Tab-separated table of C-alpha atoms in Angstrom:
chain	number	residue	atom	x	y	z
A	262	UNK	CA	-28.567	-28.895	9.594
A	263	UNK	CA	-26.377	-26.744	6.864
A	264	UNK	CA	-29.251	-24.068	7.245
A	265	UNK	CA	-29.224	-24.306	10.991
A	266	UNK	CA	-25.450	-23.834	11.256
A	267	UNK	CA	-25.569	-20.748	8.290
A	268	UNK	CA	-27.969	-18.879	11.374
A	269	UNK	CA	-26.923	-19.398	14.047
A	270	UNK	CA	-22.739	-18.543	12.607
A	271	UNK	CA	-24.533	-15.366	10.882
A	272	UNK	CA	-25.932	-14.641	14.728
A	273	UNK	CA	-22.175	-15.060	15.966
A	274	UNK	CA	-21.140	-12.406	13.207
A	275	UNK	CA	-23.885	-9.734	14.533
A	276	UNK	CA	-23.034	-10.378	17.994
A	277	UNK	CA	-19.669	-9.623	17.280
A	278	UNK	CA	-20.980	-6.283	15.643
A	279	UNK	CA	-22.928	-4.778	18.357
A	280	UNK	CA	-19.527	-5.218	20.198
A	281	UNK	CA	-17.767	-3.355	17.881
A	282	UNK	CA	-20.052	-0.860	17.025
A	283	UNK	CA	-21.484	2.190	19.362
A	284	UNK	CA	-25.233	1.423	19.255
A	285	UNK	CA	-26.935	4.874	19.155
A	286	UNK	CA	-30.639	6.321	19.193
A	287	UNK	CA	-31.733	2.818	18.148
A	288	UNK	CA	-35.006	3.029	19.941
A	289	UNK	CA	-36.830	0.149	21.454
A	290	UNK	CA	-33.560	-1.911	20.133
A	291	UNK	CA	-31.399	-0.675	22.758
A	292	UNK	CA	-32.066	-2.941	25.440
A	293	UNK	CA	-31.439	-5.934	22.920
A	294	UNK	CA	-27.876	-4.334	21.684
A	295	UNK	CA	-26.403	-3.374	24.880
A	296	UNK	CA	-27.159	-7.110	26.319
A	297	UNK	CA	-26.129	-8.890	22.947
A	298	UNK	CA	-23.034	-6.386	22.973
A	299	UNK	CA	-22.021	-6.573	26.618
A	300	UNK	CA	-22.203	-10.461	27.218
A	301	UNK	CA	-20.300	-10.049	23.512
A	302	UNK	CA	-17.775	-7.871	24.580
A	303	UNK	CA	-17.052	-9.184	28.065
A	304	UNK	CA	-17.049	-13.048	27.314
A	305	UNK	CA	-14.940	-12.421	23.938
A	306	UNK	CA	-12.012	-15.017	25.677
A	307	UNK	CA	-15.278	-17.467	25.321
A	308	UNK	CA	-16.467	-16.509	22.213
A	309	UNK	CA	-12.888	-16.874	20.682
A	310	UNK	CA	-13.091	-20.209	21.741
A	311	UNK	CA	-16.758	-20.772	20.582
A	312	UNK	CA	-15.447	-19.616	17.230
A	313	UNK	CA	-12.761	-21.638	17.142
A	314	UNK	CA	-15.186	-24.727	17.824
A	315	UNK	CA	-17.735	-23.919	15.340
A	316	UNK	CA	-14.830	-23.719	12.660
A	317	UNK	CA	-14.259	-26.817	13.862
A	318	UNK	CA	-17.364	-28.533	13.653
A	319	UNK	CA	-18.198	-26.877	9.757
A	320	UNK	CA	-15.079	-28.289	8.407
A	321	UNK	CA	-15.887	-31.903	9.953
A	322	UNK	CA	-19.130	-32.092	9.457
A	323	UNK	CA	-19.945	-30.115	6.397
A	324	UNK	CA	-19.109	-29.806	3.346
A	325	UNK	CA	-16.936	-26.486	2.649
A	326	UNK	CA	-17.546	-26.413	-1.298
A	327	UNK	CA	-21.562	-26.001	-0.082
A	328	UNK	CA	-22.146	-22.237	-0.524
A	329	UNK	CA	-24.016	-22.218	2.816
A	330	UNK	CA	-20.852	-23.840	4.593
A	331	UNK	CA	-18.987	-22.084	2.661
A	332	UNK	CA	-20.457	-18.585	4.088
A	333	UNK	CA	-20.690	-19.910	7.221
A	334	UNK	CA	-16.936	-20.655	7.173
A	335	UNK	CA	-15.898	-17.030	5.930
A	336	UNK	CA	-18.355	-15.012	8.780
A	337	UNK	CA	-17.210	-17.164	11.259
A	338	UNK	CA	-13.601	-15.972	9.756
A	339	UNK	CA	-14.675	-12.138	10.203
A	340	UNK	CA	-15.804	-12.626	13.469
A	341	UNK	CA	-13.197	-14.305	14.688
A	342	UNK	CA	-11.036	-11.031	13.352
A	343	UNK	CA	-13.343	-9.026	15.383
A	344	UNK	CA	-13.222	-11.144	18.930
A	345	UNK	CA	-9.267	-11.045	18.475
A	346	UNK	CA	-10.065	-6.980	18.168
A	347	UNK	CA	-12.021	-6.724	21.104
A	348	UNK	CA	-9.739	-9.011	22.881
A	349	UNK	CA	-6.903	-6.654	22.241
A	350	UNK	CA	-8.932	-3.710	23.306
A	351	UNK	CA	-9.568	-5.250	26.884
A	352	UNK	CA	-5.768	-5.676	27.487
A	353	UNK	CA	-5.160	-2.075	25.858
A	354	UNK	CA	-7.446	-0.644	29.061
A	355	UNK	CA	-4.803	-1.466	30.953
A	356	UNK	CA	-2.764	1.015	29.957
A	357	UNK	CA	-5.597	3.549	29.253
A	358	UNK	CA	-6.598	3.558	33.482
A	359	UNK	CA	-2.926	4.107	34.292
A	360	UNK	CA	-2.402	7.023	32.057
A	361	UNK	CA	-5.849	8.817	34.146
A	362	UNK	CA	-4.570	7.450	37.595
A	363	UNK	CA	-0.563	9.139	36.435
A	364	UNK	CA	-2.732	12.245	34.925
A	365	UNK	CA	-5.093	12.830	37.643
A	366	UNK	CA	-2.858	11.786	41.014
A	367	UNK	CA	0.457	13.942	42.003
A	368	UNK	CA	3.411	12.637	40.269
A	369	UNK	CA	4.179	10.761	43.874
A	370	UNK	CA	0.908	8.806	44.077
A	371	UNK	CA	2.163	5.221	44.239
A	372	UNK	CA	5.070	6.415	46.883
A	373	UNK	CA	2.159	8.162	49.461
A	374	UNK	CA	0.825	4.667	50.032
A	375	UNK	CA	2.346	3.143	53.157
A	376	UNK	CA	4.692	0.376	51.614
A	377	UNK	CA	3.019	-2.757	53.600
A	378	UNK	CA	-0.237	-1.834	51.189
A	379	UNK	CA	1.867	-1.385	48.314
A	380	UNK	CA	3.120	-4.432	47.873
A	381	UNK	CA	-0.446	-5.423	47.963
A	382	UNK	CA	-1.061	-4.069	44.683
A	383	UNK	CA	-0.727	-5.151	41.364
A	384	UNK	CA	-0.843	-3.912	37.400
A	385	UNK	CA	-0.789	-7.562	36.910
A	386	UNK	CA	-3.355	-9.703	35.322
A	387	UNK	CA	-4.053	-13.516	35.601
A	388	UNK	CA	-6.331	-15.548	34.105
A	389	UNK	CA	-6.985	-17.369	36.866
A	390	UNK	CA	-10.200	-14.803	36.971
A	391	UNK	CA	-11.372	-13.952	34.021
A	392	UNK	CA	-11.502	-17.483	32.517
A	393	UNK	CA	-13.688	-18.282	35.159
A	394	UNK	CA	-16.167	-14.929	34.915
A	395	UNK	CA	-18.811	-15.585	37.263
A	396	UNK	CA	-16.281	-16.771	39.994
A	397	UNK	CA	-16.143	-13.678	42.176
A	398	UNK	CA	-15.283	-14.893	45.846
A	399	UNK	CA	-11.646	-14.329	47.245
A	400	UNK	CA	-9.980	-16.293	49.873
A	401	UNK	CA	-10.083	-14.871	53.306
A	402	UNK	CA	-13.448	-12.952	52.675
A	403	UNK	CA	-16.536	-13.034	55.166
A	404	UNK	CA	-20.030	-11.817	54.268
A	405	UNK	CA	-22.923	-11.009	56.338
A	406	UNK	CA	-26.252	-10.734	55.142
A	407	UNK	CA	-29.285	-8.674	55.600
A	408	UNK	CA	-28.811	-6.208	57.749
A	409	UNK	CA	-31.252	-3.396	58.381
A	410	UNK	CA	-30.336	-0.047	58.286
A	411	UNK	CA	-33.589	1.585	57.755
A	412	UNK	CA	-37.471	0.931	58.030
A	413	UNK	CA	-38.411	0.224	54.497
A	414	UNK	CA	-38.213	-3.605	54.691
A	415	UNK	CA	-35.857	-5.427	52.122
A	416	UNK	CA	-35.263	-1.837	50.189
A	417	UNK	CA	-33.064	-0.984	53.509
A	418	UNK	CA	-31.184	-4.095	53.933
A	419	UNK	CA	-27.547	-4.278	53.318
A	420	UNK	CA	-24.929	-6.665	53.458
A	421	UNK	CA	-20.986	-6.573	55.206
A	422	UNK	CA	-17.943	-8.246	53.459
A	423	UNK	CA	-14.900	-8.359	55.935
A	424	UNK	CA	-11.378	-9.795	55.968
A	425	UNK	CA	-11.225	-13.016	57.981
A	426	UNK	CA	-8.495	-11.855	59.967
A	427	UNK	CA	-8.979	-9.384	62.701
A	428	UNK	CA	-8.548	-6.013	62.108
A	429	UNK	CA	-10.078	-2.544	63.117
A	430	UNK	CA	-9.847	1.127	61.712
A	431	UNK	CA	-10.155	-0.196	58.135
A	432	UNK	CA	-11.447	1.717	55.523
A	433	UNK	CA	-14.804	1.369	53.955
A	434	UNK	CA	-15.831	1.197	50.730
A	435	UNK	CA	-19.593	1.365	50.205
A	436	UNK	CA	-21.436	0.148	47.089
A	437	UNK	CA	-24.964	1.802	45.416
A	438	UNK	CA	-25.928	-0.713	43.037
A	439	UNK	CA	-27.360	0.387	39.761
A	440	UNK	CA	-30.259	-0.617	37.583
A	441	UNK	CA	-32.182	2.420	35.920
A	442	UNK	CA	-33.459	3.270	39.619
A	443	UNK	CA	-36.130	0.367	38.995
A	444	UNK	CA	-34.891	-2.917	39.309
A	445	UNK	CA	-31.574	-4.133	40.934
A	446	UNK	CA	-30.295	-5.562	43.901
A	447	UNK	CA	-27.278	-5.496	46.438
A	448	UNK	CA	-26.071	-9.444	45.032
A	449	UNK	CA	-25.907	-8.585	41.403
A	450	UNK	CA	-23.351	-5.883	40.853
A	451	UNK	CA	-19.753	-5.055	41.673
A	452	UNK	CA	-18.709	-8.525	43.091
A	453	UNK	CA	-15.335	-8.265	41.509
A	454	UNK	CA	-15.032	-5.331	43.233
A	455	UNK	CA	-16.632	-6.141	46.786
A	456	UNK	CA	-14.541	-9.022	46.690
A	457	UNK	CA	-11.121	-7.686	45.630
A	458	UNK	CA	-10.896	-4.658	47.951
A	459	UNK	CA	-12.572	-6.772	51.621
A	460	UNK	CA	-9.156	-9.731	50.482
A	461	UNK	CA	-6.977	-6.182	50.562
A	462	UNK	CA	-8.223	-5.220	54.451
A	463	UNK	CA	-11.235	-2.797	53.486
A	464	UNK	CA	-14.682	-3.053	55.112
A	465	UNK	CA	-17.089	-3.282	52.413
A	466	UNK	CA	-21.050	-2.307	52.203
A	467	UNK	CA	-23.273	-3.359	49.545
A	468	UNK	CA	-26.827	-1.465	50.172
A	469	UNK	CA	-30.450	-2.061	48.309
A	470	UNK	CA	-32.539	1.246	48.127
A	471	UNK	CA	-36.136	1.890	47.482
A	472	UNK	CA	-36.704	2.046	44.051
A	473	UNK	CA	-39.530	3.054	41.587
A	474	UNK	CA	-41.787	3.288	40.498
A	475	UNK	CA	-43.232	2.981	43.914
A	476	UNK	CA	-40.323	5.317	44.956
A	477	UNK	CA	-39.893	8.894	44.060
A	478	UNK	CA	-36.798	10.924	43.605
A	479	UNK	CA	-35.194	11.894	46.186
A	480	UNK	CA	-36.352	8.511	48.006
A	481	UNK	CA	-33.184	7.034	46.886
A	482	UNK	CA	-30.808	8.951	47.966
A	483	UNK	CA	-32.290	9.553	51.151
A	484	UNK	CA	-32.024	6.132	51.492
A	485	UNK	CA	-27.862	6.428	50.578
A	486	UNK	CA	-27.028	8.986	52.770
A	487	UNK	CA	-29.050	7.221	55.930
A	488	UNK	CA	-27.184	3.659	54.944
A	489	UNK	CA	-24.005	6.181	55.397
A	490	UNK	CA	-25.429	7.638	58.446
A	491	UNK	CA	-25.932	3.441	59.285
A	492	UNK	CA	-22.631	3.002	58.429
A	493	UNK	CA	-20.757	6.157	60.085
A	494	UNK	CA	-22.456	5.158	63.429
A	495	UNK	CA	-22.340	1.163	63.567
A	496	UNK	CA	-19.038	0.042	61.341
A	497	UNK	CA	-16.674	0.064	64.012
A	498	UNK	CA	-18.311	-3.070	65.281
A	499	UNK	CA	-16.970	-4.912	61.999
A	500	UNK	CA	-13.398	-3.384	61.946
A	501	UNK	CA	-14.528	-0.469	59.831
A	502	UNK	CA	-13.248	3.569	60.170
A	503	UNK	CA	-16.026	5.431	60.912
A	504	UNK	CA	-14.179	8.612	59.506
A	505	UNK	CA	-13.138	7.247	56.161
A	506	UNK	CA	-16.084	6.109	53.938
A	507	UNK	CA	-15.953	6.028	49.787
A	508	UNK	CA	-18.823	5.032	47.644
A	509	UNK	CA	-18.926	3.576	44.200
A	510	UNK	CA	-21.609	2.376	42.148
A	511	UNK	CA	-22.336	1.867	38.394
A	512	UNK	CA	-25.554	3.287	36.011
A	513	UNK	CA	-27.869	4.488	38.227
A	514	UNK	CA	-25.661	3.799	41.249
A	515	UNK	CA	-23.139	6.351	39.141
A	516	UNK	CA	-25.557	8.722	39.660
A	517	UNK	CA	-26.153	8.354	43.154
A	518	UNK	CA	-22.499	7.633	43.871
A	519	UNK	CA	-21.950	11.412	42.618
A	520	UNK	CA	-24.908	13.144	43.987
A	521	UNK	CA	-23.715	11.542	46.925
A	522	UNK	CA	-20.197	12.720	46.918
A	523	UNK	CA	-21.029	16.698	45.875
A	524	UNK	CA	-24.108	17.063	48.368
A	525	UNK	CA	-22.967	15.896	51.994
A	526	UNK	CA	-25.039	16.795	54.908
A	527	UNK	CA	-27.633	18.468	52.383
A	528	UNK	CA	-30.605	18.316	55.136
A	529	UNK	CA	-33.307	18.243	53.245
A	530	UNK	CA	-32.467	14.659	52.118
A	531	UNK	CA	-31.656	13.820	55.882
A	532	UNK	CA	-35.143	13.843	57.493
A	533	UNK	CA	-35.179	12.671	61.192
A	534	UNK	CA	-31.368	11.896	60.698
A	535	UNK	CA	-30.458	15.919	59.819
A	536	UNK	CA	-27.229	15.949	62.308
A	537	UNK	CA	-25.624	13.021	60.589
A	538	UNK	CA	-22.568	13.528	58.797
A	539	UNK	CA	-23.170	11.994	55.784
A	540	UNK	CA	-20.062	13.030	53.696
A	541	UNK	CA	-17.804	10.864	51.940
A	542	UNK	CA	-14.368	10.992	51.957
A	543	UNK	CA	-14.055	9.583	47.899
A	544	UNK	CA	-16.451	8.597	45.090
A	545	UNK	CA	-15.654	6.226	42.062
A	546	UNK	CA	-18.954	6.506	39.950
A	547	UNK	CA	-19.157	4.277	37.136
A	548	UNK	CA	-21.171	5.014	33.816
A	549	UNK	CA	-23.364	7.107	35.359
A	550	UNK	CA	-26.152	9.438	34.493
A	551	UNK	CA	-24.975	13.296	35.532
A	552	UNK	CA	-27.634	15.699	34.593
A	553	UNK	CA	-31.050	14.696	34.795
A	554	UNK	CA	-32.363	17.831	32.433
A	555	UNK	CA	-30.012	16.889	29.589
A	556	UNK	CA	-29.198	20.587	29.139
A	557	UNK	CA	-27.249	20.321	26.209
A	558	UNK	CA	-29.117	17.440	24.554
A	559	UNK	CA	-26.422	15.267	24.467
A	560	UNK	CA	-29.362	12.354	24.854
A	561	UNK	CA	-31.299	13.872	21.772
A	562	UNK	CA	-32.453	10.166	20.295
A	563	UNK	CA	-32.796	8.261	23.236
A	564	UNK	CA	-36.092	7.477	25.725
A	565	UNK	CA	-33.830	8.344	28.991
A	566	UNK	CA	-35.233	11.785	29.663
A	567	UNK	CA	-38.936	10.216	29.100
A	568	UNK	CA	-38.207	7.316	31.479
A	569	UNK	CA	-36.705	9.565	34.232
A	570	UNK	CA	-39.344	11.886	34.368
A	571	UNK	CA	-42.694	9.421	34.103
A	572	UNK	CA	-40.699	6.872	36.322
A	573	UNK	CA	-38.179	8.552	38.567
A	574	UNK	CA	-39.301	12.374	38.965
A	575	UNK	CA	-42.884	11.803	38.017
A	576	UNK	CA	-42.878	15.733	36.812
A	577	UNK	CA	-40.882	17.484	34.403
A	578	UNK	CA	-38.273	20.405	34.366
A	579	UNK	CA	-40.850	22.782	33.112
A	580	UNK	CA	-42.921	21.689	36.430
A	581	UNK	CA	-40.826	21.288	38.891
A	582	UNK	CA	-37.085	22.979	37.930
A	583	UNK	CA	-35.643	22.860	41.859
A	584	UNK	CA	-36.214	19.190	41.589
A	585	UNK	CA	-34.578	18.653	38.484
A	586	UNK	CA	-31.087	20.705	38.768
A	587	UNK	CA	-31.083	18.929	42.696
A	588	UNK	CA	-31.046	15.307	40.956
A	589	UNK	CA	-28.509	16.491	38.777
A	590	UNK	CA	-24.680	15.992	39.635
A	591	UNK	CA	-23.826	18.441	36.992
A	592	UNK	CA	-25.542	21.112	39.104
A	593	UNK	CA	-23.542	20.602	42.440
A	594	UNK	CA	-20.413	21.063	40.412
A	595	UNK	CA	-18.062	23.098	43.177
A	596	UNK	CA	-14.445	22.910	44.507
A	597	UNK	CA	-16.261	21.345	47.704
A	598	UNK	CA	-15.858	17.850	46.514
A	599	UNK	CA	-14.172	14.781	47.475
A	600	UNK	CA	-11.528	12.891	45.288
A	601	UNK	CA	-13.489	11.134	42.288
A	602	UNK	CA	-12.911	8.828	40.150
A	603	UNK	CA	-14.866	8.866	36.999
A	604	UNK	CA	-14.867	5.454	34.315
A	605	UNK	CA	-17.351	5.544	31.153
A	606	UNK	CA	-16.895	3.326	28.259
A	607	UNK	CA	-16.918	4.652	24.853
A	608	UNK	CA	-19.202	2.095	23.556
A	609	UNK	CA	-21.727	2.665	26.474
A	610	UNK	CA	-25.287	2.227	24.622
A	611	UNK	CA	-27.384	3.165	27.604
A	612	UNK	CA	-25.542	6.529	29.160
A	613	UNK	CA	-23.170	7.948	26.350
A	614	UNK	CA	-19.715	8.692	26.916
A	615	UNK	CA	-20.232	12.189	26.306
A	616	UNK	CA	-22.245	13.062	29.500
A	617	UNK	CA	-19.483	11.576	31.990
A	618	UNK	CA	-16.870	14.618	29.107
A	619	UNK	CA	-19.246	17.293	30.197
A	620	UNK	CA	-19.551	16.231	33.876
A	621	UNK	CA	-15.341	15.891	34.085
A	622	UNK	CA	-15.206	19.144	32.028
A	623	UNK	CA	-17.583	21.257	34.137
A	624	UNK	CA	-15.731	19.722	37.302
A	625	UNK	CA	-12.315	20.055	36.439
A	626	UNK	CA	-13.342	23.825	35.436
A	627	UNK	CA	-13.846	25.003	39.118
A	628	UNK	CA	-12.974	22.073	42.041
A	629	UNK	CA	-9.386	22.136	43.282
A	630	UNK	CA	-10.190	18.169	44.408
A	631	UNK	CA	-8.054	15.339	42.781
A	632	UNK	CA	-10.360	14.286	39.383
A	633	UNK	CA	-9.449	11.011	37.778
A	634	UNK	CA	-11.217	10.644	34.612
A	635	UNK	CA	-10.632	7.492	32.291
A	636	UNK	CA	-12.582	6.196	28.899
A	637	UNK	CA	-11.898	2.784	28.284
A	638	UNK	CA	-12.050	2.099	24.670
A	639	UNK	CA	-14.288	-0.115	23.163
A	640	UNK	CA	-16.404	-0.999	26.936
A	641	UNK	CA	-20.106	-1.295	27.291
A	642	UNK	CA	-22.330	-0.390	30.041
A	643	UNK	CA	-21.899	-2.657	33.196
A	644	UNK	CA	-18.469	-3.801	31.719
A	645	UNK	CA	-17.289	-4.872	35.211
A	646	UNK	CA	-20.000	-7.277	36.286
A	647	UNK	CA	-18.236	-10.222	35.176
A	648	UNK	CA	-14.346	-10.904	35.385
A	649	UNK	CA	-12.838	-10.283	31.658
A	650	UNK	CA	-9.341	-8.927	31.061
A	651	UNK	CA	-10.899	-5.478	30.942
A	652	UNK	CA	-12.236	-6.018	34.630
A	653	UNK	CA	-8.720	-7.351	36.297
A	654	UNK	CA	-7.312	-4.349	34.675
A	655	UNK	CA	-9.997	-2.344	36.169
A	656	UNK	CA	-9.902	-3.975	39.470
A	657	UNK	CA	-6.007	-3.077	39.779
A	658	UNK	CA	-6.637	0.601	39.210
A	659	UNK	CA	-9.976	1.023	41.446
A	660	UNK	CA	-7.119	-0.866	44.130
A	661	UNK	CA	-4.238	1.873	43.461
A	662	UNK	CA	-7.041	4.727	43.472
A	663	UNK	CA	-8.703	3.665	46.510
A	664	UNK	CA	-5.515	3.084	48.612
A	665	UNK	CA	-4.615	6.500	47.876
A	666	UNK	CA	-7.276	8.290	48.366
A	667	UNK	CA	-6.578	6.502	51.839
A	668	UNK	CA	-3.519	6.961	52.383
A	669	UNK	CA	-3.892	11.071	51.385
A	670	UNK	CA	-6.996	11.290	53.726
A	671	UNK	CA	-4.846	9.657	56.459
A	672	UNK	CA	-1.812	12.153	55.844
A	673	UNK	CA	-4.119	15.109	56.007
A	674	UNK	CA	-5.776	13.889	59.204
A	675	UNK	CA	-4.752	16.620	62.041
């Protein structure tokens, strides 16, 4: 039992690790360090107390003066050091998204928003939600399922979450999920989110999209922009505005969620719907993948570029260039852009921090559009799919963002 207890406390010390440390170029071991790191980093409230019970349970069942125990007792020590670390970093990203929203907003951001949905808002954090993490469902919040919006089956489904109370000319909020453009599904991601913005009076849309392999880029963002179309023609009939939609999304939703944002009404991804207006009206992409050529090699050491263009593209840059810079946010870059929101992690292990600098840089170079940028310290990839400290704080700051971008929008309406 001493030998069982040495492992699986050592384990607790290199989980604590990955959370602490960037994981870069680490190969076929980067699908094992972002999960070990993520559920590391975003349960740390949990794993304080699972340190704190382990302590417990060598000093009351073991013998400390056994070198094992003994071992055990002083990594379990460290780590604890390092969960109180990354517990401190989650309530420092507090202040890190308020210093992008006070950077990237006018000075009078918080006063443009009508007072009845300011006192809505909060920079307050309970933890009433992130000690329960997978609890995501507010009070007052209805959700309808399954709803087709295209012809490709399940792929084209998408589901509705509305305030119980009635309400119309709401503003939408639409949700790409993410998922390396492979797997993923409208349930799994952004539920904090979904949830915390339909309690505040928005109309929110979580869509699936066809995915590959069997799909082929541009499949899923013709798929985005004809759920928008969807949405832009049928909302109303659930309270929504028609005029006003944003879009979010995380990873590969990121991507979409910007692609969609810089290239509205691009025809060519609006076959048999070219007409539509498919333009947004704000974008809050999450962690996600901006330039699909990696021109400046800032993914030298990872299999990204590989996986995009056997799985996604199914060509390469030298074959088929057009195709390439058109899947690549970085290559839309113009002052014809909607307000954005941009949140990376600095820890990310899957899309590095530095291709969400170079998007914001190239962007902030040229568009005259409100650009929030913010770098949490210390998050991982998919940081918000659970409720942590990190999240609430998140959550507030999407809330402020999003109301303004409303509230502007409805100022500059003729």
């Amino acid at each position: 039992m001493v030998t069982v207890y040495w492992v699986f406390t050592s384990l607790m010390g290199i989980a604590t690790l990955t959370a602490l440390i960037p994981g870069r170029a680490l190969g076929w071991w980067v699908p094992l360090w972002f999960l070990v790191s993520t559920a590391t980093n975003e349960l740390a409230v949990w794993g304080l107390v699972m340190h704190l019970l382990m302590f417990a349970i060598g000093v009351t069942f073991f013998d400390p003066s056994d070198p094992f125990v003994r071992s055990a007792l002083c990594v379990l020590m460290l780590s604890c050091l390092g969960t109180l670390i990354l517990l401190r970093r989650h309530f420092e990203s507090g202040r890190q998204l308020e210093r992008a929203l006070k950077v990237g907003l006018p000075a009078n951001f918080e006063e443009m928003i009508p007072l009845d949905r300011r006192r809505l808002l909060s920079r307050q954090i309970t933890a009433k939600d992130w000690l329960h993490p997978v609890s995501f469902a507010r009070p007052g919040v209805r959700r309808e399922r399954n709803i087709a919006y295209g012809e490709a089956g399940k792929r084209n489904l998408l589901d509705i979450f509305t305030p119980v109370r009635p309400g119309s000319d709401r503003p939408v909020l639409l949700q790409i999920h993410g998922g390396a453009w492979l797997v993923g599904k409208k349930e799994e991601q952004a539920l904090p989110l979904m949830h915390q913005m339909a309690s505040l009076g928005w109309v929110v849309v979580a869509i699936n999209y066809r995915l590959s392999p069997r799909a082929t880029f541009p499949d899923h963002i013709i798929d985005v922009k004809k759920a928008i179309a969807w949405v832009r023609q049928n909302i109303h009939k659930w309270g929504g505005n028609p005029d006003f939609i944003s879009v979010t999304g995380g990873s590969a939703g990121g991507h979409l969620t910007a692609l969609t944002a810089m290239s509205g009404n691009y025809a060519p991804w609006q076959p048999g719907f070219e007409t539509a207006d498919t333009r947004v009206q704000a974008a809050m992409p999450l962690y996600g993948v901006y330039d699909f050529c990696n021109r400046v090699g800032i993914r030298q050491g990872t299999r990204i570029d590989d996986y995009i263009m056997k799985k996604v593209m199914k060509s390469t840059p030298e074959d088929d260039p057009e195709a390439f810079d058109l899947a690549s946010p970085v290559c839309w870059v113009d002052g014809e852009v909607p307000p954005l929101f941009l949140i990376h992690g600095s820890h990310d292990t899957l899309v590095w921090v530095e291709e969400a600098r170079r998007f914001v840089a190239e962007l902030s170079a040229v568009s005259s559009t409100s650009l929030v940028y913010a770098e949490l310290y210390g998050a991982q990839h998919a940081f918000e799919t659970v409720h942590s400290p990190r999240t609430s704080h998140y959550l507030n700051a999407a809330a402020w963002w999003l109301e303004w971008t409303y509230a502007d929008w409805c100022a500059k309406r003729p």
